[in-house]
Amino acid sequence: MHKRHVWLAVGLAMVLVMACALTGCGGGTNGNNASASTSLKDTITFAQGADPRGLDPAYIDDNESAKVIVNMYEGLLKYAADSAKVEPSLATSWDISSDGLTYTFHLRKGVKFQDGTDFDAAAVKFNIERQLPPKVTADMPYASFVWGTVKSVDAPDSNTVVIHLTQKNSAFLANCAMSMGAPMVSPTACQKDNNNMNNDPVGTGPYKFVSWQKGNSIILVRNDNYWGTKAKTKNLVFKVIPDNSARLLALTNGDVDMIDGIDATAVQSIKSAGDVLHTTKGMNISYMAFNTTSPIFKNAAARKGIAQAINRDELVKNLYQGYATPASTILPSFVPGFSKDVQQTGYDVAAAKAAIAAAGIKTVHMITYSNPRPYNPATGAKLATAIQGYLEKVGVSCKIDTYDWTTYKTKVVAGDYDLCFYGWTGDNGDPDNFLNLLATNDWSQNMARWQDPTYIKGIAEALAMPNGPARDAAYGELEKQAAAANVWYPINHTQLLWAASPGVKGVLYHMTGNTFFADSTVEQK
């Protein structure tokens, strides 16, 4: 499309969205508890705390990007609304060979990408192979997570894809439903954009892309040619409001219909304003990572000493006020592989002082993020400051550098820190999705930069095991190994808090942190 036509389309869409916001464009009835006389808005506006890093599933690794992506793209499989159980999506069924090395997917017929390109086996082959050697690039962070065990892909006919693996992978089907790396992009559009669709997304989903004003908003419009049930609200707007208080004020004032990244201190304000607080079970972990390549923290005893200086229970209680639980393990309790036998380093000031003195630690360099995260709505800045307070009590001063989320990601990869704060929202409900983070040599994922051969071997072996008690036990043992090495200081598992005006119905805020709006409506006030 010529630039002139693009800007005309964007301009018209902006006019439409503004008109709807000002006049409250009415909609029809729907199955979302709206009565026949209910007037519905044509636009739903959702505010989140950070800008997406991109809109191409192959190039992103953050929830802010994924929340937008899942409304425009689809994968071969999807998760059930209330769990990480896989269900058909662009593939209607699948077969697995007896040796566990070959997966045959039978594709949904009659599906087209939003640019008119046919969705078929050739498109699936293109999507997978762009994330495999020799085409995969270093800035595709989920390529190895999703497709790393793929040996080759065949398309025997237009509706059948056969994927051959290098080894058994019990997480493979779950990986095919993930929002990062797995969703299918239009091959035609992708090739036109030089294999990077971060700014020009084209998928098969219920909404299609209109515009992105960086740092401000993303506008989507209903895909009226969608193969399934059409979206109930015509326009979908993602607003970027980094400050927690400003985001809350936008909801209270009616400037937006829904927000997330809610600090527990805002709960009463939400309820007092007449808006509705929602909670979703969080499949996540918030942690502090020790840079094991830092001269200070190459020694496990030094890492343990710092961990002993922190009162986890007190910290979590004060920061999250009942909307998070202290993390006794990396894995949330409902994820397979969770073990009550894992023992994290406990609070012991006397032992901390002795270990820190023995290691000669006087100062540490922390880096953190300024915005809220799904696993840490209190913001990384508040968390770092709280940890700083504990370390100062044992004689360690902290230099804290705080960055916006996009900049922070680059700083983490650069590795100039002793301690950093991060977290993880599970993508697929499989223990490998959490514990593999400490085995990879991708520093955008493994913030501890820990490379233990025994652990890495154990991860590969557990991944190849069939689902069941033996596999769960293997992951439990791996977590014990990581806990003993003190490469992470697990802090908390957080409930996902989001709030909306009373007229918002039908939002699916999934345990993966993804937000699905196709079934959503907003009643006029």
XYZ file of C-alpha atoms in Angstrom:
525
model
C 0.000 0.000 0.000
C 1.327 3.457 -0.865
C 2.128 5.736 2.084
C -0.557 8.191 0.988
C -3.196 5.464 1.207
C -1.869 4.279 4.571
C -2.155 7.735 6.079
C -5.626 8.219 4.650
C -6.714 4.944 6.267
C -5.108 5.858 9.564
C -6.676 9.308 9.486
C -10.144 7.944 8.824
C -9.747 5.402 11.618
C -8.617 8.081 14.041
C -11.621 10.229 13.169
C -13.914 7.255 13.711
C -12.362 6.394 17.087
C -12.475 10.004 18.299
C -16.072 10.359 17.186
C -17.024 7.199 19.021
C -15.212 8.321 22.152
C -16.949 11.708 22.138
C -20.428 10.734 21.057
C -20.642 7.162 22.357
C -21.418 5.345 19.107
C -24.156 2.821 19.736
C -23.888 -0.856 18.961
C -26.297 -3.716 18.608
C -27.264 -6.346 21.115
C -25.006 -9.293 21.902
C -24.760 -12.346 24.116
C -22.763 -10.563 26.788
C -25.543 -10.026 29.302
C -26.700 -6.925 27.451
C -30.440 -6.442 27.270
C -32.185 -5.700 24.003
C -32.378 -2.012 24.914
C -28.723 -1.650 25.987
C -26.731 0.859 23.955
C -23.175 -0.294 23.294
C -20.110 1.729 22.432
C -18.251 1.064 19.203
C -14.868 1.392 20.917
C -13.252 -0.273 23.896
C -10.136 1.434 25.258
C -7.643 -0.439 27.421
C -4.699 1.280 29.166
C -1.510 -0.579 30.008
C 1.710 0.545 31.652
C 4.232 0.279 28.811
C 4.468 0.455 25.047
C 4.786 -2.834 23.156
C 8.318 -3.668 22.056
C 6.903 -4.764 18.711
C 3.962 -6.390 16.935
C 5.642 -9.310 15.180
C 5.284 -12.463 17.335
C 8.747 -13.639 16.295
C 10.490 -10.565 17.705
C 8.790 -9.938 21.059
C 9.104 -11.290 24.584
C 6.951 -8.955 26.675
C 3.360 -9.004 27.860
C 2.616 -5.497 26.610
C 3.279 -6.672 23.061
C 1.482 -9.973 23.561
C -1.717 -8.329 24.828
C -2.066 -6.593 21.486
C -0.788 -9.476 19.368
C -3.330 -12.074 20.559
C -6.148 -9.941 19.144
C -4.606 -9.797 15.654
C -2.893 -13.165 15.287
C -3.648 -16.810 15.970
C -1.561 -19.944 16.284
C -2.104 -23.551 15.348
C -3.486 -24.112 18.858
C -4.853 -21.955 21.685
C -5.395 -22.293 25.430
C -8.692 -22.912 27.163
C -10.228 -19.813 28.700
C -9.569 -20.934 32.281
C -6.357 -22.986 31.981
C -3.346 -23.783 29.826
C -5.023 -26.823 28.262
C -4.528 -26.745 24.494
C -7.467 -26.523 22.108
C -7.822 -26.341 18.315
C -7.361 -22.979 16.602
C -5.904 -22.718 13.086
C -5.323 -26.460 13.325
C -8.499 -28.464 13.897
C -6.749 -31.677 14.982
C -3.333 -33.284 15.240
C -1.626 -36.687 15.405
C 1.580 -37.679 17.197
C 3.745 -40.572 16.006
C 4.383 -43.482 18.359
C 8.008 -42.425 18.842
C 6.955 -38.862 19.770
C 9.086 -37.290 17.050
C 6.509 -36.426 14.383
C 3.477 -34.131 14.766
C 0.904 -33.937 11.975
C -1.458 -30.951 12.048
C -4.686 -30.828 10.062
C -5.453 -27.208 9.214
C -8.676 -25.254 9.251
C -9.941 -24.690 5.713
C -11.074 -21.408 4.198
C -9.014 -19.134 6.472
C -7.364 -16.029 5.038
C -4.899 -13.577 6.464
C -6.092 -10.005 6.801
C -4.313 -9.042 3.546
C -6.195 -11.734 1.607
C -3.350 -14.284 1.600
C -4.513 -17.868 2.049
C -3.703 -19.557 5.335
C -2.428 -22.984 4.333
C 0.355 -25.481 4.947
C 2.843 -23.388 2.984
C 2.122 -20.447 5.299
C 2.737 -22.585 8.394
C 5.971 -23.915 6.909
C 7.086 -20.334 6.205
C 6.278 -19.208 9.764
C 8.232 -22.008 11.413
C 11.217 -21.936 9.067
C 11.735 -18.177 9.504
C 12.582 -19.021 13.145
C 14.888 -21.950 12.356
C 18.509 -21.946 11.149
C 19.712 -20.562 8.821
C 16.954 -17.890 8.760
C 16.512 -17.325 12.514
C 18.103 -14.153 13.853
C 19.475 -13.276 17.285
C 16.599 -10.863 17.950
C 13.961 -13.628 17.799
C 13.867 -14.377 21.551
C 11.245 -17.146 21.517
C 12.421 -19.048 18.452
C 14.345 -21.627 20.474
C 11.596 -21.855 23.116
C 8.862 -22.689 20.631
C 10.610 -24.304 17.681
C 14.049 -25.253 19.048
C 13.440 -29.007 18.795
C 12.080 -28.834 15.231
C 14.215 -30.691 12.694
C 12.149 -30.061 9.557
C 8.673 -29.100 8.311
C 6.795 -30.722 5.412
C 3.632 -29.570 3.650
C 2.345 -32.698 1.823
C -0.850 -30.859 0.839
C -2.416 -27.458 1.419
C -4.246 -28.556 4.582
C -1.609 -30.748 6.250
C 1.637 -29.850 8.020
C 4.085 -32.476 9.258
C 6.665 -31.344 11.820
C 9.647 -33.568 12.604
C 11.473 -33.078 15.923
C 15.090 -33.733 16.844
C 14.045 -35.162 20.227
C 10.926 -35.859 22.231
C 9.397 -32.663 23.556
C 6.482 -33.018 25.962
C 5.934 -29.244 25.875
C 5.637 -28.980 22.094
C 1.840 -28.803 21.812
C 1.703 -26.247 24.623
C 4.382 -24.229 22.819
C 2.247 -24.134 19.668
C -0.413 -22.146 21.548
C 1.938 -19.497 22.934
C 1.488 -15.810 22.129
C 5.181 -15.304 21.413
C 6.910 -17.067 18.541
C 3.953 -19.329 17.711
C 1.262 -17.076 16.093
C 1.052 -17.187 12.303
C 1.894 -14.094 10.226
C 1.038 -13.468 6.571
C 3.976 -14.691 4.445
C 3.106 -12.144 1.764
C 3.159 -9.209 4.165
C 6.194 -10.526 5.997
C 8.280 -10.788 2.841
C 7.246 -7.270 1.806
C 8.438 -5.990 5.186
C 11.826 -7.700 4.932
C 10.822 -10.435 7.382
C 9.975 -8.048 10.229
C 6.361 -7.089 10.915
C 6.870 -5.199 14.162
C 5.275 -2.081 12.676
C 2.915 -3.623 10.084
C 1.231 -6.679 11.618
C -0.967 -8.959 9.493
C -2.517 -12.068 11.010
C -5.736 -14.084 10.826
C -7.306 -12.826 14.064
C -10.575 -11.045 14.938
C -8.967 -7.578 14.906
C -6.654 -5.995 12.356
C -4.088 -3.253 12.626
C -4.814 0.418 11.862
C -2.056 2.511 13.465
C 0.548 2.783 16.199
C 1.554 6.113 17.698
C 4.635 5.048 19.658
C 4.389 5.766 23.353
C 0.735 6.748 23.036
C -1.722 4.307 21.483
C -2.393 1.427 19.126
C -5.650 1.300 17.179
C -7.204 -1.916 15.872
C -10.443 -2.399 13.961
C -12.699 -5.441 13.647
C -11.724 -7.937 10.951
C -15.052 -8.292 9.151
C -13.621 -11.152 7.066
C -12.657 -13.192 10.117
C -13.230 -16.930 9.679
C -14.871 -17.317 13.113
C -17.337 -15.315 15.195
C -16.811 -11.616 14.498
C -15.628 -9.308 17.281
C -18.511 -7.663 19.134
C -16.959 -4.206 19.440
C -15.781 -2.502 16.261
C -12.737 -0.585 17.501
C -10.099 -1.622 20.008
C -7.634 0.950 21.357
C -4.597 0.218 23.535
C -3.467 3.319 25.419
C 0.003 3.572 26.948
C -0.018 5.281 30.364
C 3.160 4.375 32.299
C 2.287 6.093 35.585
C 0.045 4.020 37.859
C -1.799 7.027 39.285
C -2.408 8.561 35.865
C -3.730 5.266 34.541
C -6.129 4.986 37.475
C -7.288 8.580 36.946
C -7.959 7.831 33.264
C -10.315 5.018 34.298
C -12.017 7.106 36.966
C -12.554 9.972 34.517
C -13.956 7.658 31.852
C -11.089 8.309 29.421
C -10.440 4.569 29.224
C -12.678 1.565 29.852
C -10.167 -0.794 31.434
C -6.700 -0.770 33.025
C -4.221 -3.250 34.446
C -0.869 -3.041 36.218
C -2.704 -2.047 39.370
C -0.793 -1.363 42.561
C -2.548 -2.838 45.610
C -2.666 0.638 47.151
C -5.110 1.677 44.405
C -7.724 -0.984 45.152
C -9.828 1.136 47.490
C -9.781 4.084 45.072
C -11.084 1.846 42.290
C -13.957 0.583 44.397
C -14.793 4.041 45.738
C -15.052 5.406 42.201
C -17.659 2.774 41.319
C -15.387 0.827 38.983
C -14.981 -2.941 39.207
C -11.814 -4.662 40.419
C -11.125 -8.051 38.828
C -8.538 -10.671 39.782
C -7.077 -13.466 37.691
C -4.914 -16.278 39.041
C -1.353 -15.324 38.124
C 0.909 -17.924 36.517
C 4.013 -15.931 37.320
C 7.124 -15.337 39.392
C 8.844 -12.076 40.383
C 12.507 -12.404 41.282
C 15.848 -10.716 41.820
C 18.598 -12.183 39.651
C 22.232 -12.352 40.700
C 24.615 -11.744 37.801
C 26.745 -14.851 38.265
C 29.398 -13.405 35.931
C 29.809 -10.328 38.154
C 33.046 -10.397 40.217
C 30.923 -9.930 43.354
C 28.520 -12.793 42.717
C 30.578 -15.483 41.005
C 30.708 -17.068 44.461
C 27.520 -18.872 45.560
C 28.240 -18.087 49.226
C 28.159 -14.353 48.465
C 24.819 -14.737 46.693
C 23.440 -16.650 49.650
C 24.569 -13.935 52.052
C 22.638 -11.256 50.154
C 19.558 -13.516 50.020
C 19.730 -14.045 53.793
C 19.543 -10.279 54.353
C 16.033 -10.007 52.860
C 12.801 -10.734 54.725
C 10.661 -12.138 51.912
C 7.423 -12.462 53.880
C 7.587 -8.914 55.218
C 8.555 -7.510 51.816
C 5.653 -9.174 49.991
C 3.136 -8.221 52.670
C 4.135 -4.553 52.581
C 4.354 -4.181 48.803
C 1.354 -6.225 47.652
C -1.044 -6.121 50.611
C -2.559 -9.551 50.191
C -2.629 -9.670 46.390
C 0.564 -11.740 46.148
C 2.063 -14.705 47.977
C 5.729 -15.158 48.965
C 7.488 -17.452 46.507
C 8.765 -20.668 48.072
C 9.540 -21.992 44.597
C 9.986 -20.629 41.091
C 6.926 -22.543 39.913
C 3.412 -21.448 40.923
C 1.723 -24.153 42.971
C -0.681 -25.171 40.186
C 2.018 -25.743 37.529
C 3.163 -29.379 37.090
C 6.557 -29.925 38.686
C 5.811 -27.760 41.731
C 7.359 -29.300 44.835
C 6.857 -28.347 48.478
C 10.282 -29.811 49.160
C 12.146 -26.942 47.493
C 13.863 -24.794 50.137
C 14.782 -21.231 49.238
C 17.350 -19.334 51.307
C 15.654 -17.903 54.392
C 15.979 -14.655 56.309
C 18.969 -14.703 58.691
C 20.599 -11.341 59.434
C 23.504 -12.725 61.456
C 24.401 -15.253 58.755
C 24.005 -12.558 56.092
C 26.452 -10.218 57.851
C 29.019 -12.991 58.225
C 28.795 -14.101 54.598
C 28.868 -10.537 53.269
C 31.905 -9.707 55.421
C 33.680 -12.851 54.240
C 32.988 -11.903 50.625
C 34.071 -8.310 51.176
C 30.897 -6.856 49.660
C 30.514 -3.129 50.329
C 28.522 -1.868 47.320
C 26.272 -3.474 44.702
C 24.981 -2.071 41.417
C 21.257 -2.697 40.842
C 19.281 -2.005 37.700
C 15.499 -1.994 37.584
C 12.457 -0.893 35.579
C 10.204 2.090 36.217
C 6.865 0.693 35.061
C 4.480 -1.899 36.547
C 4.710 -5.497 35.360
C 2.090 -8.270 35.565
C 4.197 -10.046 38.167
C 5.082 -6.785 39.961
C 2.395 -4.081 39.791
C 4.261 -2.112 42.473
C 6.929 -1.269 39.809
C 10.550 -2.332 39.748
C 11.611 0.973 41.276
C 9.639 0.343 44.473
C 10.898 -3.227 44.678
C 14.540 -2.174 44.264
C 14.151 0.499 46.925
C 12.680 -2.034 49.350
C 15.596 -4.440 48.761
C 18.015 -1.548 49.161
C 16.613 -0.958 52.636
C 17.321 -4.544 53.705
C 20.868 -4.531 52.317
C 21.769 -1.255 53.971
C 20.910 -2.869 57.328
C 23.719 -5.402 56.771
C 26.239 -2.811 55.611
C 25.807 -2.978 51.835
C 25.136 0.237 49.908
C 23.223 0.064 46.636
C 23.588 2.075 43.450
C 20.225 1.859 41.653
C 19.735 2.734 37.993
C 16.099 2.826 36.839
C 15.000 2.702 33.188
C 11.822 2.596 31.125
C 10.943 -0.933 30.054
C 12.332 -0.832 26.498
C 15.639 0.638 27.634
C 15.765 -1.753 30.566
C 15.640 -4.749 28.247
C 18.763 -3.539 26.433
C 20.546 -2.865 29.736
C 19.838 -6.406 30.930
C 21.312 -7.885 27.755
C 24.394 -5.652 28.126
C 25.000 -7.207 31.562
C 26.340 -4.173 33.436
C 24.839 -4.975 36.846
C 25.328 -7.058 39.948
C 21.616 -7.452 40.674
C 18.595 -6.949 38.466
C 14.864 -7.333 38.958
C 12.734 -9.316 36.599
C 9.932 -11.798 36.443
C 8.159 -14.265 34.255
C 4.575 -14.920 33.297
C 4.180 -18.519 32.193
C 3.414 -18.856 28.512
C 2.080 -22.383 28.401
C 1.610 -23.950 31.850
C 4.598 -26.280 31.432
C 7.429 -26.343 34.008
C 10.035 -26.213 31.246
C 8.731 -22.756 30.313
C 9.926 -21.473 33.706
C 12.980 -23.567 34.526
C 14.522 -23.474 31.049
C 15.198 -19.788 31.696
C 18.195 -20.815 33.793
C 19.542 -23.135 31.089
C 19.511 -20.871 28.041
C 22.475 -18.752 26.926
C 20.103 -16.057 25.671
C 20.829 -13.212 28.094
C 17.493 -11.560 27.358
C 15.950 -14.569 29.136
C 18.643 -15.777 31.540
C 19.352 -12.641 33.592
C 21.510 -14.611 36.045
C 23.799 -15.669 33.172
C 24.121 -18.994 34.945
C 25.517 -21.848 32.862
C 25.715 -25.035 34.904
C 26.351 -28.158 32.749
C 24.529 -30.488 35.151
C 21.465 -28.278 35.239
C 21.443 -27.801 31.452
C 21.675 -31.564 30.915
C 18.863 -32.133 33.399
C 16.597 -29.663 31.604
C 17.138 -31.445 28.268
C 16.380 -34.819 29.853
C 13.219 -33.606 31.596
C 11.927 -32.009 28.397
C 12.119 -35.383 26.632
C 10.238 -37.246 29.352
C 6.510 -38.004 28.972
C 4.150 -35.933 31.086
C 3.510 -37.495 34.472
C 4.886 -37.927 38.002
C 8.416 -38.867 36.926
C 8.753 -35.741 34.796
C 7.287 -33.571 37.555
C 9.806 -35.005 40.023
C 12.670 -34.277 37.630
C 11.711 -30.609 37.456
C 11.380 -30.514 41.249
C 14.973 -31.737 41.564
C 16.155 -29.136 39.057
C 14.522 -26.394 41.071
C 16.236 -27.646 44.224
C 19.547 -27.349 42.375
C 18.835 -23.758 41.330
C 17.702 -22.844 44.853
C 20.880 -24.266 46.406
C 22.985 -22.234 43.966
C 21.076 -19.020 44.817
C 21.060 -17.765 41.238
C 17.635 -16.171 41.700
C 16.012 -14.753 44.783
C 12.327 -15.670 44.165
C 10.113 -12.995 45.666
C 6.416 -13.532 44.957
C 3.607 -14.925 42.835
C 1.140 -12.146 42.055
C -2.573 -12.142 41.370
C -3.326 -10.324 38.135
C -5.334 -7.225 39.014
C -7.329 -5.329 36.440
C -10.180 -2.893 36.678
C -12.930 -1.780 34.341
C -15.967 0.406 34.242
C -19.159 -1.447 35.233
C -20.330 -1.549 31.625
C -17.414 -3.647 30.371
C -18.425 -7.261 29.689
C -16.797 -10.293 28.118
C -13.080 -9.527 28.527
C -10.929 -12.636 28.800
C -7.914 -11.759 30.955
C -6.026 -15.028 30.797
C -3.652 -16.483 33.402
C -0.867 -16.001 30.833
C -1.458 -12.254 31.175
C -2.933 -11.985 27.687
C -6.089 -9.948 27.076
C -8.665 -11.165 24.551
C -11.290 -8.619 23.488
C -13.206 -10.312 20.662
C -16.140 -11.119 22.954
C -16.069 -7.770 24.779
C -18.653 -5.017 24.852
C -18.937 -1.681 26.647
C -22.295 -0.286 27.669
C -22.930 3.414 27.305
C -22.955 5.350 30.568
